[in-house]
PDB file of C-alpha atoms and ligand atoms in Angstrom:
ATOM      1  CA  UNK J   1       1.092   6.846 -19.704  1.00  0.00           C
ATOM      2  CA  UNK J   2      -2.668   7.790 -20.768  1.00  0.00           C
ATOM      3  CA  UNK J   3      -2.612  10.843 -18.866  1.00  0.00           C
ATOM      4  CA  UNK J   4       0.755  11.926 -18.138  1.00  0.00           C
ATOM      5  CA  UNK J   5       0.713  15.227 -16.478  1.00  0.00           C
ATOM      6  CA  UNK J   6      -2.896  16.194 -17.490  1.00  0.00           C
ATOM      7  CA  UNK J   7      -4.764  18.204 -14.721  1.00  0.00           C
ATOM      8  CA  UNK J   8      -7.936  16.420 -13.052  1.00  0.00           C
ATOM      9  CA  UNK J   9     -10.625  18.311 -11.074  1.00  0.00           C
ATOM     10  CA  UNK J  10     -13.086  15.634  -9.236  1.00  0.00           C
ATOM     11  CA  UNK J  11     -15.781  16.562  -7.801  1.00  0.00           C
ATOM     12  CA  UNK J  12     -17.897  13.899  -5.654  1.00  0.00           C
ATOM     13  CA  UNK J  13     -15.552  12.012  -3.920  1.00  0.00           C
ATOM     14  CA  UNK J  14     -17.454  11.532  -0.482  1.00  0.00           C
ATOM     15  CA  UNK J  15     -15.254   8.299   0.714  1.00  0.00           C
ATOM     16  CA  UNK J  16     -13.502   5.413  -0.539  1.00  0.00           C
ATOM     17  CA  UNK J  17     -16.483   3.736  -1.943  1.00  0.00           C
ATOM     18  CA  UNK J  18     -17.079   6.549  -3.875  1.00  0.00           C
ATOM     19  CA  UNK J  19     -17.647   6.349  -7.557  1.00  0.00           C
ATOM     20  CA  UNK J  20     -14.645   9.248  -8.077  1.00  0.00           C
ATOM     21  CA  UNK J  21     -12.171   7.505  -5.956  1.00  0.00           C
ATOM     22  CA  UNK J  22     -12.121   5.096  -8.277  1.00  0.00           C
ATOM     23  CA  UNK J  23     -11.673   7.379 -10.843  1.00  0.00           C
ATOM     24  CA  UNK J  24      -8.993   9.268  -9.106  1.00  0.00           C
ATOM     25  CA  UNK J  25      -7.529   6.364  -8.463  1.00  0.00           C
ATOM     26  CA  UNK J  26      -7.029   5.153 -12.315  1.00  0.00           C
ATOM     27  CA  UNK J  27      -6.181   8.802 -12.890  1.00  0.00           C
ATOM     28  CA  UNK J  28      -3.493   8.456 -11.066  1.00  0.00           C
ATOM     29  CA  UNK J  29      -2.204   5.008 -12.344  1.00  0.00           C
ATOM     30  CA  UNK J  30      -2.209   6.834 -15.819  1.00  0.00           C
ATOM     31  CA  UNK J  31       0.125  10.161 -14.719  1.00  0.00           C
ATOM     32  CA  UNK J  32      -2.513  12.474 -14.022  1.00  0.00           C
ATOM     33  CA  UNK J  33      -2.698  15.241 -11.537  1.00  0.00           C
ATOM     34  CA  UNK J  34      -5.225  15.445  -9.443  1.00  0.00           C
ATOM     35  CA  UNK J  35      -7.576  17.792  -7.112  1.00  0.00           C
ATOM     36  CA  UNK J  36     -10.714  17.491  -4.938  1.00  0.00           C
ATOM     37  CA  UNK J  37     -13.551  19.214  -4.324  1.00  0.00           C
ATOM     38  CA  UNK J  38     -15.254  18.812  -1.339  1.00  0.00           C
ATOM     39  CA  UNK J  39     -19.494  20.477  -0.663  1.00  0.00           C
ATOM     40  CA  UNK J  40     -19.097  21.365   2.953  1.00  0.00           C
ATOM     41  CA  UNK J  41     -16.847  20.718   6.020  1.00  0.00           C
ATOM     42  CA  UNK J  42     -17.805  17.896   7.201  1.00  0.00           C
ATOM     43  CA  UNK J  43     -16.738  15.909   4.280  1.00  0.00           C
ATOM     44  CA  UNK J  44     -13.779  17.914   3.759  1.00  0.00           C
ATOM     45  CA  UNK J  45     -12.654  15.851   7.033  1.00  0.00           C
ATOM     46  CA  UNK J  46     -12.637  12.566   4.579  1.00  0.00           C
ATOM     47  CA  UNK J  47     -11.435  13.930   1.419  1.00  0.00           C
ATOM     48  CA  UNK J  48      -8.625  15.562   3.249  1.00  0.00           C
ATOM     49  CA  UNK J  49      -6.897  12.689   3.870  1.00  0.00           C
ATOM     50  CA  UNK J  50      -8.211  10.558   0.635  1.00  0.00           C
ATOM     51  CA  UNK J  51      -6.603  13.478  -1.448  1.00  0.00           C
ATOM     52  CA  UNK J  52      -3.335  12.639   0.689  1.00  0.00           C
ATOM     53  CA  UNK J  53      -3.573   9.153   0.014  1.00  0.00           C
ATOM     54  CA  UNK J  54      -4.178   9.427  -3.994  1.00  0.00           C
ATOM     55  CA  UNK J  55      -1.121  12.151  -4.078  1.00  0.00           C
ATOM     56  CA  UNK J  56      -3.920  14.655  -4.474  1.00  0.00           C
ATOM     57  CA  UNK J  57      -2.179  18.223  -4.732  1.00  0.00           C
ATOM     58  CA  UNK J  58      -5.236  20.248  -3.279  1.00  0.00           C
ATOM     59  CA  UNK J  59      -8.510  20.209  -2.093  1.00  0.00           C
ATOM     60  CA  UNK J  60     -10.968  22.808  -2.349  1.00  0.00           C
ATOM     61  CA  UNK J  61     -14.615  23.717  -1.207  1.00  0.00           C
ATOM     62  CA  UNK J  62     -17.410  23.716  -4.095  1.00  0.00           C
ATOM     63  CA  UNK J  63     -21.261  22.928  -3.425  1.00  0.00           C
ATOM     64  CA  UNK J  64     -22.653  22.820  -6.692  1.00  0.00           C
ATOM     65  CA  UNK J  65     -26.057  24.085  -5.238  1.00  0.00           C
ATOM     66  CA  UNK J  66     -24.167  27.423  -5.399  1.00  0.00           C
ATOM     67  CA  UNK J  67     -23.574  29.429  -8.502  1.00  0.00           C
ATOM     68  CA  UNK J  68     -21.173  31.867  -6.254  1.00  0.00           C
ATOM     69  CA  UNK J  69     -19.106  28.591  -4.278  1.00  0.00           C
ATOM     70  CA  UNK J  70     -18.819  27.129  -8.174  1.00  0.00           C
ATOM     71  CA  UNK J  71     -17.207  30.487  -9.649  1.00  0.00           C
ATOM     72  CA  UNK J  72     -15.461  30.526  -5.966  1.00  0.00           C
ATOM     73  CA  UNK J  73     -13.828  27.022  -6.867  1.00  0.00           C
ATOM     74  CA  UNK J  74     -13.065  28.061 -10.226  1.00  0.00           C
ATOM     75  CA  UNK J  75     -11.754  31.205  -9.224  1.00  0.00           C
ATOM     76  CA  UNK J  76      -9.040  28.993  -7.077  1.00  0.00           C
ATOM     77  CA  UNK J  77      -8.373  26.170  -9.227  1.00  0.00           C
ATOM     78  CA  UNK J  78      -7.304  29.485 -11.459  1.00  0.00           C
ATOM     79  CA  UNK J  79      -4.977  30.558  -8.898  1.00  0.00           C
ATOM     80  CA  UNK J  80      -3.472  26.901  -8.072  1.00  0.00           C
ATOM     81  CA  UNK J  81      -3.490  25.413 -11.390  1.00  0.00           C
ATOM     82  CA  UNK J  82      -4.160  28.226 -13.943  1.00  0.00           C
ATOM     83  CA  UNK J  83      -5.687  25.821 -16.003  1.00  0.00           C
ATOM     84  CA  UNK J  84      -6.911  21.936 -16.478  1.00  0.00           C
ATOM     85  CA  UNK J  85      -7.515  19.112 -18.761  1.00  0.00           C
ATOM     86  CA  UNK J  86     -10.438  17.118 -17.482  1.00  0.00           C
ATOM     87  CA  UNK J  87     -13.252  17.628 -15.004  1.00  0.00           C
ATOM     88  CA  UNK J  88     -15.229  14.676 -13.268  1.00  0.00           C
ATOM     89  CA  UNK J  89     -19.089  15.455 -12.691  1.00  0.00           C
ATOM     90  CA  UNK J  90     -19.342  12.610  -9.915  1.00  0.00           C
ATOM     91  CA  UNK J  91     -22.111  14.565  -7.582  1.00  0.00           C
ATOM     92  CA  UNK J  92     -26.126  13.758  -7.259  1.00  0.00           C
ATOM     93  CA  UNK J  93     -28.538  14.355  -4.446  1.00  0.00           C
ATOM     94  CA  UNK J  94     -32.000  13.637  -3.809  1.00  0.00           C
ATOM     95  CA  UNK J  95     -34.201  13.386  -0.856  1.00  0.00           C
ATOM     96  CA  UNK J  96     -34.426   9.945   1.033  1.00  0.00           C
ATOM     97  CA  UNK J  97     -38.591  10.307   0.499  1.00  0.00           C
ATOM     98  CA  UNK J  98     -38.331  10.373  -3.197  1.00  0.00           C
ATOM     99  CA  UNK J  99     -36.552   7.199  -3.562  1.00  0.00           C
ATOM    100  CA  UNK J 100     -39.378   5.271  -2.579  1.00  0.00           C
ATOM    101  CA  UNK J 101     -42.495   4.631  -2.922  1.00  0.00           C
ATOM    102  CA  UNK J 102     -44.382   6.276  -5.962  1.00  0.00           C
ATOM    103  CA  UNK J 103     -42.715   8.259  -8.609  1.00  0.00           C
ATOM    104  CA  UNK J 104     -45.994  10.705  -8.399  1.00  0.00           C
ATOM    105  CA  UNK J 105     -45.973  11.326  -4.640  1.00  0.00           C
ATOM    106  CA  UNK J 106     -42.634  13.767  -5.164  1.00  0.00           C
ATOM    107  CA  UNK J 107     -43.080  17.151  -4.031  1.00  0.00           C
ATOM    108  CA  UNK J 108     -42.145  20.348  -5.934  1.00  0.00           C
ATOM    109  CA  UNK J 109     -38.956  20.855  -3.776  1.00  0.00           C
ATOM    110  CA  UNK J 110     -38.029  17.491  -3.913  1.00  0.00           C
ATOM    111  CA  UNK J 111     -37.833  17.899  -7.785  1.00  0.00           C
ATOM    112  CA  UNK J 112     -36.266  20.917  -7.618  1.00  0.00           C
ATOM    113  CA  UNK J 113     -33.230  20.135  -5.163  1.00  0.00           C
ATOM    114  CA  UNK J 114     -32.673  16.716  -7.310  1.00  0.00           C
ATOM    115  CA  UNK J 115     -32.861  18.297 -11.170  1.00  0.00           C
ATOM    116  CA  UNK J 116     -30.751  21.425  -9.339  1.00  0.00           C
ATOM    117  CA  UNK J 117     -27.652  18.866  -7.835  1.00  0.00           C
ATOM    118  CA  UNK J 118     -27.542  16.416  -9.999  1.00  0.00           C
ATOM    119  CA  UNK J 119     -28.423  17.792 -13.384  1.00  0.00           C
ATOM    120  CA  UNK J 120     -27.902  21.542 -13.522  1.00  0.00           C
ATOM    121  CA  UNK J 121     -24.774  21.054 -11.692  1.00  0.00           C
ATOM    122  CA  UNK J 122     -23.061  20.077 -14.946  1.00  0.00           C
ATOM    123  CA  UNK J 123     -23.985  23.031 -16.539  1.00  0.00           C
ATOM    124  CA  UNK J 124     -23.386  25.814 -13.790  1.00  0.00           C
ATOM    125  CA  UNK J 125     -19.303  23.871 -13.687  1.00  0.00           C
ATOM    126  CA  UNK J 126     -18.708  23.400 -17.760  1.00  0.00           C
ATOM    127  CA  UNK J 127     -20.149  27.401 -17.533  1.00  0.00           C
ATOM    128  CA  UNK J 128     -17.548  28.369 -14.601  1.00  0.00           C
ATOM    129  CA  UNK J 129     -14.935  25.907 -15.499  1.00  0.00           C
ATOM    130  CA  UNK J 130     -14.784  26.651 -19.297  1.00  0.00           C
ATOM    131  CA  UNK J 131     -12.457  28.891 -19.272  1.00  0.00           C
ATOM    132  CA  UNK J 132      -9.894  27.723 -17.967  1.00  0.00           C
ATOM    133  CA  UNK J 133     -10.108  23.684 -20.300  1.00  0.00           C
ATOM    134  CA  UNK J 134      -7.634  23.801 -22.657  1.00  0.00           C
ATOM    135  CA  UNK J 135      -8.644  22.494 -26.173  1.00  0.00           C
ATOM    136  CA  UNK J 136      -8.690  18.641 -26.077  1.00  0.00           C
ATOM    137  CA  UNK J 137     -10.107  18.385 -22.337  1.00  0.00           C
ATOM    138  CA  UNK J 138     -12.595  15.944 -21.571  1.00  0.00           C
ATOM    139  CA  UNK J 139     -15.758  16.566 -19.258  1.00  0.00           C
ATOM    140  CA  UNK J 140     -17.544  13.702 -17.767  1.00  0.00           C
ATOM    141  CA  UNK J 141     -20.319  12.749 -15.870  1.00  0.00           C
ATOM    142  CA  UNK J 142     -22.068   9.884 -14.060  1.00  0.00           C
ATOM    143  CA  UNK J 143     -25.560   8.263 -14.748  1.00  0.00           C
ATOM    144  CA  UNK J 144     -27.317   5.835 -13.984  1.00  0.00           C
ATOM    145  CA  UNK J 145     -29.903   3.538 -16.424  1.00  0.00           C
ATOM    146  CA  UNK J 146     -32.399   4.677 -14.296  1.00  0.00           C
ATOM    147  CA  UNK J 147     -32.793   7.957 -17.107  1.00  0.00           C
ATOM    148  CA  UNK J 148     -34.470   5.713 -19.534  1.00  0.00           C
ATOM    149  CA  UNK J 149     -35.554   2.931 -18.288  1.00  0.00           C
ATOM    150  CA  UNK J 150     -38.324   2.968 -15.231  1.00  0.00           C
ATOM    151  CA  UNK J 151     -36.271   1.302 -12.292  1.00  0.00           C
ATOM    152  CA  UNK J 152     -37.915   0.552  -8.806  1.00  0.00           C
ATOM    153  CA  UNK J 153     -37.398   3.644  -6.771  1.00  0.00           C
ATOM    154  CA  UNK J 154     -34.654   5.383  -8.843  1.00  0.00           C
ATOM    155  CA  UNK J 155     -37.955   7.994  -9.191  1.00  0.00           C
ATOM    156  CA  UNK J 156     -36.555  11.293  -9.028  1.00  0.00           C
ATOM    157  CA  UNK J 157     -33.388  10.479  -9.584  1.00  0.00           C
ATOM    158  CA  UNK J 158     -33.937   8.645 -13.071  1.00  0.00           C
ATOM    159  CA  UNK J 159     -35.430  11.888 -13.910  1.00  0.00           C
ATOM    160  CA  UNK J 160     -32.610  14.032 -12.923  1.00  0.00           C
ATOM    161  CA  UNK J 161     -30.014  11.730 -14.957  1.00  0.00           C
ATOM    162  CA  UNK J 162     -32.061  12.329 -18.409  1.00  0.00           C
ATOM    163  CA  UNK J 163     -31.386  15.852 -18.059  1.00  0.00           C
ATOM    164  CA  UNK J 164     -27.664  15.464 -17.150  1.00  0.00           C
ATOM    165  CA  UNK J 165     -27.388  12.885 -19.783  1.00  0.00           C
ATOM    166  CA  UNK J 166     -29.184  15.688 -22.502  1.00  0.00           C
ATOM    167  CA  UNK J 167     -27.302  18.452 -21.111  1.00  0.00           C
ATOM    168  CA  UNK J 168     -24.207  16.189 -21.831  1.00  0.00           C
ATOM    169  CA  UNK J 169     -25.355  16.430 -25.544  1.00  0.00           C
ATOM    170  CA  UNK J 170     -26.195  20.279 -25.416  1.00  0.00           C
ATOM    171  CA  UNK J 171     -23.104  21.195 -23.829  1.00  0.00           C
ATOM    172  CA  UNK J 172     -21.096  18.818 -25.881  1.00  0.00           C
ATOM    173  CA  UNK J 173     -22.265  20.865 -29.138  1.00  0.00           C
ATOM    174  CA  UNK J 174     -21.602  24.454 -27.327  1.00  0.00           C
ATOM    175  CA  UNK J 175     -17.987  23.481 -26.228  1.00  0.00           C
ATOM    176  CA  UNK J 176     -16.970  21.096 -29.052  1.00  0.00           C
ATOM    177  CA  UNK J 177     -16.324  23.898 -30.676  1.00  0.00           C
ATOM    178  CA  UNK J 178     -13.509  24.785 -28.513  1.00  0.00           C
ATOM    179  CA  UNK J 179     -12.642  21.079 -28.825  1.00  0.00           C
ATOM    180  CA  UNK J 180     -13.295  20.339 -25.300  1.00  0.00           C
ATOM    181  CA  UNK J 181     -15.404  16.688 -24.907  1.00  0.00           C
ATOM    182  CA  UNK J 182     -18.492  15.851 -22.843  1.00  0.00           C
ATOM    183  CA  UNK J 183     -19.571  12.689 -22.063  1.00  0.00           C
ATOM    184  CA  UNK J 184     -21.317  10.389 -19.709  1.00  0.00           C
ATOM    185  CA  UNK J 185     -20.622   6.800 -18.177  1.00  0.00           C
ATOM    186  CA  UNK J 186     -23.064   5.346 -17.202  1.00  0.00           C
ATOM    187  CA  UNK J 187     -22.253   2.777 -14.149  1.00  0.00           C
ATOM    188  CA  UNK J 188     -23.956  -0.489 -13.343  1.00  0.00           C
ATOM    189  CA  UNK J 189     -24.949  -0.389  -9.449  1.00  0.00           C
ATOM    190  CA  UNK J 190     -22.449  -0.176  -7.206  1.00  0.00           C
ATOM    191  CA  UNK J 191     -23.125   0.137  -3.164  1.00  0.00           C
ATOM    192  CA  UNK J 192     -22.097   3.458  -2.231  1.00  0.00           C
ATOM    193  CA  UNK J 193     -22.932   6.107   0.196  1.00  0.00           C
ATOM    194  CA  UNK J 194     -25.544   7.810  -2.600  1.00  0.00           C
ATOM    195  CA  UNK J 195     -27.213   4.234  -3.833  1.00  0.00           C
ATOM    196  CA  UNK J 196     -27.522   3.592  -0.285  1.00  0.00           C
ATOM    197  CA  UNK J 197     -30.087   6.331   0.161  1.00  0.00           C
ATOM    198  CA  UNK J 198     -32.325   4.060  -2.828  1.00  0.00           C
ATOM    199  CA  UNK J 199     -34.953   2.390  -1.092  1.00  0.00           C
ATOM    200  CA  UNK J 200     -34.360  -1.213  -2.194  1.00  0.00           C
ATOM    201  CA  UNK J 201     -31.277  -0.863  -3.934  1.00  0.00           C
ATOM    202  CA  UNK J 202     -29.250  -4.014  -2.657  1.00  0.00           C
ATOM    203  CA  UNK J 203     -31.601  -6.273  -4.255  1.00  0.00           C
ATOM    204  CA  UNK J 204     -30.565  -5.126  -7.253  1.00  0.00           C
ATOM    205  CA  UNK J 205     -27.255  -6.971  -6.778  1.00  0.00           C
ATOM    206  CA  UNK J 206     -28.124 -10.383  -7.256  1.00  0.00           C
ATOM    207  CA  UNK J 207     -30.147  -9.482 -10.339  1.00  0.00           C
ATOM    208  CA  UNK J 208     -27.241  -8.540 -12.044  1.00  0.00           C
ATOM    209  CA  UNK J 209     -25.222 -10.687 -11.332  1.00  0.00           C
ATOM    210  CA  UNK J 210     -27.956 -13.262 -12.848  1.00  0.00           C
ATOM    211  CA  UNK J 211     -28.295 -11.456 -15.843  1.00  0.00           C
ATOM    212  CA  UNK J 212     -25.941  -9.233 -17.046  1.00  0.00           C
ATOM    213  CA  UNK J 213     -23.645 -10.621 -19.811  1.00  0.00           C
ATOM    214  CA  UNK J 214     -20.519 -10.694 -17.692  1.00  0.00           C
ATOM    215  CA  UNK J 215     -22.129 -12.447 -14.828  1.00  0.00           C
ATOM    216  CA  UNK J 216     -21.312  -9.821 -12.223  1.00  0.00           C
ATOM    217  CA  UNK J 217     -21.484  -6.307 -10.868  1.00  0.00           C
ATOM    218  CA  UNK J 218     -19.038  -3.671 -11.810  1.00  0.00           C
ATOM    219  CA  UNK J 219     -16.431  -1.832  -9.694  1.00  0.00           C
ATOM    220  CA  UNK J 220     -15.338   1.443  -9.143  1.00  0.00           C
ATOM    221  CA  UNK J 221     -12.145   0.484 -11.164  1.00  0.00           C
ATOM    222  CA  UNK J 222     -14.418  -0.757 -13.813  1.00  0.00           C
ATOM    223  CA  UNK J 223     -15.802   2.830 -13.972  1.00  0.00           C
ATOM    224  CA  UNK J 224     -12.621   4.172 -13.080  1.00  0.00           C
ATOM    225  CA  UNK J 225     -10.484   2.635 -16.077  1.00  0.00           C
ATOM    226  CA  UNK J 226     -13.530   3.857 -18.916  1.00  0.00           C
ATOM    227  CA  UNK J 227     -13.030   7.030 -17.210  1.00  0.00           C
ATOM    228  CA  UNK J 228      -9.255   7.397 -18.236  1.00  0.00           C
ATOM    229  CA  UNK J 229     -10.218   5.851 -22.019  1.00  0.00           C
ATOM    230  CA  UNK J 230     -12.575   8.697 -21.775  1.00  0.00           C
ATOM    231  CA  UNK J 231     -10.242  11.321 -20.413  1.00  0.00           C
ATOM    232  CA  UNK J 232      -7.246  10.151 -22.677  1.00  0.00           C
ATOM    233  CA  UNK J 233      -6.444  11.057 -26.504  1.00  0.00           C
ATOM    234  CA  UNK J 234      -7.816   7.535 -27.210  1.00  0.00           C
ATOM    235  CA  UNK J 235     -10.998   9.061 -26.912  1.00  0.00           C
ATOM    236  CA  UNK J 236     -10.290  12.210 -29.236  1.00  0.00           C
ATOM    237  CA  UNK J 237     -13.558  11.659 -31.535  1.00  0.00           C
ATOM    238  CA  UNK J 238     -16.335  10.595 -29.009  1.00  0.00           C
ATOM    239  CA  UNK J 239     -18.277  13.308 -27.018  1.00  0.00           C
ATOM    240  CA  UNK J 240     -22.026  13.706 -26.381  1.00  0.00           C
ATOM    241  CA  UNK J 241     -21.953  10.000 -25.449  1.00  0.00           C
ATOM    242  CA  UNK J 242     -23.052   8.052 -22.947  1.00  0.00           C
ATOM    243  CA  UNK J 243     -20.806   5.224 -22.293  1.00  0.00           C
ATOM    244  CA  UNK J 244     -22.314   2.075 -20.763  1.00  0.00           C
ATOM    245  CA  UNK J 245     -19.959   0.398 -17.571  1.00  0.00           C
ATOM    246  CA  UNK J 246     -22.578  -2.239 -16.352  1.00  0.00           C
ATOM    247  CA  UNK J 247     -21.025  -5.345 -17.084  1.00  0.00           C
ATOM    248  CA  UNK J 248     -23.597  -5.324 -20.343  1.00  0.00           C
ATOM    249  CA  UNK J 249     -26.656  -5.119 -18.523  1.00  0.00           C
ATOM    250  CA  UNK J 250     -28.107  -2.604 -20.636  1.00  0.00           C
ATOM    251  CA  UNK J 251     -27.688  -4.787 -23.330  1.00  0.00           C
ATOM    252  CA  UNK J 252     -30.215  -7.153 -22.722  1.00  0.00           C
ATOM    253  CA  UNK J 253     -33.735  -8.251 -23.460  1.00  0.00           C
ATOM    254  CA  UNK J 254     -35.748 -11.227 -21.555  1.00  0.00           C
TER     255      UNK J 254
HETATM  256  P1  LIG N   7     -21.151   9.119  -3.310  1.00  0.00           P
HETATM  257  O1  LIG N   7     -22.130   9.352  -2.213  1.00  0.00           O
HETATM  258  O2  LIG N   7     -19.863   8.534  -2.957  1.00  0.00           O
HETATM  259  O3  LIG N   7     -20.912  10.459  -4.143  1.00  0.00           O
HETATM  260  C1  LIG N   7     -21.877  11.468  -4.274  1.00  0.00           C
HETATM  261  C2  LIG N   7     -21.160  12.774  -4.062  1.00  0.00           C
HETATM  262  O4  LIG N   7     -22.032  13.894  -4.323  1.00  0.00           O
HETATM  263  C3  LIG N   7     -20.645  12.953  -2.618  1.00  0.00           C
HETATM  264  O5  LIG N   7     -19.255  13.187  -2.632  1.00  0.00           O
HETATM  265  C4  LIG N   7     -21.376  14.188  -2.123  1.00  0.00           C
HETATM  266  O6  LIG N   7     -20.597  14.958  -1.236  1.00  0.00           O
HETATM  267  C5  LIG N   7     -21.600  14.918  -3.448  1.00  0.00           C
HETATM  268  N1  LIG N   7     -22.595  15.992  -3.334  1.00  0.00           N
HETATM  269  C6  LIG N   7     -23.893  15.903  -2.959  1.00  0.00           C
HETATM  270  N2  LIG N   7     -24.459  17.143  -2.948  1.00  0.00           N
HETATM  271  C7  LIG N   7     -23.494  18.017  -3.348  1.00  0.00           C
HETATM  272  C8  LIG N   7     -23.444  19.414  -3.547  1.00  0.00           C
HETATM  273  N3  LIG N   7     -24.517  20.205  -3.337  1.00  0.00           N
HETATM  274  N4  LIG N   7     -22.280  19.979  -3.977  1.00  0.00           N
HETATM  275  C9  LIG N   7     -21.182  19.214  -4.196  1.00  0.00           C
HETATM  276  N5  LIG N   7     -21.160  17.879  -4.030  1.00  0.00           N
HETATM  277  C10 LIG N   7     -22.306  17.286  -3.607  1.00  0.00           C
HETATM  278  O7  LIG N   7     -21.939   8.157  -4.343  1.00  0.00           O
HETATM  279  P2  LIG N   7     -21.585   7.631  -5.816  1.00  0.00           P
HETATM  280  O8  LIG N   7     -22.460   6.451  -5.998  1.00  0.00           O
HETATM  281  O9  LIG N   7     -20.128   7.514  -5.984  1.00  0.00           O
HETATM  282  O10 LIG N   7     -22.180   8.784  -6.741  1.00  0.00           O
HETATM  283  C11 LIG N   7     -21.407   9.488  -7.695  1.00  0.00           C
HETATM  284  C12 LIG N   7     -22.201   9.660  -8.980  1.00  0.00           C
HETATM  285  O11 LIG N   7     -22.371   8.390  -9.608  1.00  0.00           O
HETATM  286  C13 LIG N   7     -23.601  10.221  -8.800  1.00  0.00           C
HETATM  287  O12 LIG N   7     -23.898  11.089  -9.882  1.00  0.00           O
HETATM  288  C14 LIG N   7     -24.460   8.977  -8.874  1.00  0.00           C
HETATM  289  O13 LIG N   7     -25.804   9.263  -9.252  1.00  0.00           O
HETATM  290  C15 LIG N   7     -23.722   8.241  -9.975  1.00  0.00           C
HETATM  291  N6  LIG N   7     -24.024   6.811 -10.107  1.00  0.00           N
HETATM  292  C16 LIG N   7     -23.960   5.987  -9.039  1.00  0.00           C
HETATM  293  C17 LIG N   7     -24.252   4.641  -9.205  1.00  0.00           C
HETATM  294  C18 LIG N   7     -24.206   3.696  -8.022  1.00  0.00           C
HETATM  295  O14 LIG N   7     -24.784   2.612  -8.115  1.00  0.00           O
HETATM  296  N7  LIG N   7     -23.530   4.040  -6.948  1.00  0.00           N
HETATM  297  C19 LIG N   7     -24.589   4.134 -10.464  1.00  0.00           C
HETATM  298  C20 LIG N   7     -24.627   4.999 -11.554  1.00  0.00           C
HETATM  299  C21 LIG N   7     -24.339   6.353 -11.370  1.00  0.00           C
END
């Protein structure tokens, strides 16, 4: 198996529609262990029992808001683990009023809390985390199109994901050299408790569907099964990448 006995951290699984369960999920198929954070109580009540469900082997509290709660979770994952093989950046936030409407009406805040969750997230958890990857791990995180391309409503957000995806290539460089791998998949759209918050977003759907190369939207095991090439030794030479899981849609011109 891909991932026989390798040691998973993902962080963002919310619910079963969630982006990481599906990774978790092909994680699992492929031999991995696996662990979950969760931000606050409230959806420690659903990951709880996901992380029972996906032979999970603990769960642990980590809003990435929080320099202190991130060295916290690393501090634990220390204690329970000692040590890990792959982390899963699977976390963004923005406010509802900035994902729709115009791009130029968001505040100051709102650009703040979004670049602060969902981009320097990955930075403050590769800086707490790096300790304890051992040489080969694999770092990854999730994006969206909406980085360089302008999409209807993505606003803020599409802003936020071309700093994670450059801080995927920055922080590739600094821990390549410890031969630990960063990358980025970057999902086609997929309903899900975050894309829900998108003003608009299920009319992106059919458009897909009518376009993209493969003729229809991608899953979370679509996601999920990159995710393990990515984690996996089959992936030994790629890192600063960001690897496309749209069903080709990115691909295309008129
Ligand atoms: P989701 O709502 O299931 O997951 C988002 C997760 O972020 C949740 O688990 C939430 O608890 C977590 N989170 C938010 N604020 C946090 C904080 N301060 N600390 C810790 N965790 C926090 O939605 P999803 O669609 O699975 O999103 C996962 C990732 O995939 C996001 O980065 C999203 O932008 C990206 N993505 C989603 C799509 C899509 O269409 N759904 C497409 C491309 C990329």
């Amino acid at each position: 198996m891909l991932l026989e006995g390798k040691k998973a951290l993902i962080f963002g699984v919310a619910n079963d529609k969630s982006i990481a369960y599906g990774i978790a999920q092909q994680f699992k198929a492929h031999g991995a262990r696996v662990a979950f954070s969760y931000v606050n109580e409230a959806i420690q009540k659903r990951v709880d029992p996901i992380s029972e469900e996906l032979g999970g082997e603990f769960t642990f509290q980590c809003d990435v808001s929080s320099d202190e709660s991130v060295a916290q979770s690393a501090a634990l994952v220390k204690e329970k683990w000692g040590d890990a093989d792959i982390l899963v950046h699977s976390v963004a936030f923005a406010n509802r009023d900035d994902l729709k409407n115009r791009y130029i009406d968001t505040s100051r805040d709102g650009f703040h809390l979004a670049l602060d969750v969902s981009s320097y997230s990955l930075v403050s958890l590769c800086h707490a985390y790096e300790p304890l990857l051992k040489p080969g791990s694999s770092v990854m995180a999730m994006t969206y199109l909406g980085s360089t391309k302008a999409i209807t409503n993505y606003n803020v957000m599409g802003v936020a994901k071309a700093a994670l995806e450059a801080s995927v290539r920055y922080l590739a460089v600094d821990m390549g050299k410890k031969d630990i791998r960063v990358n980025a998949l970057s999902a086609g759209p997929i309903k899900t408790l975050a894309s829900s918050g998108i003003s608009g977003f299920k009319s992106i759907f059919a458009h897909i569907e009518e376009r993209a190369p493969l003729g229809r939207n991608v899953t979370t095991e679509d996601v999920g099964k990159s995710a393990v090439y990515l984690a996996s030794d089959l992936a030994s030479g790629v890192t600063g990448e960001v690897h496309f899981v749209d069903s080709g849609y990115n691909t295309t011109g008129i």
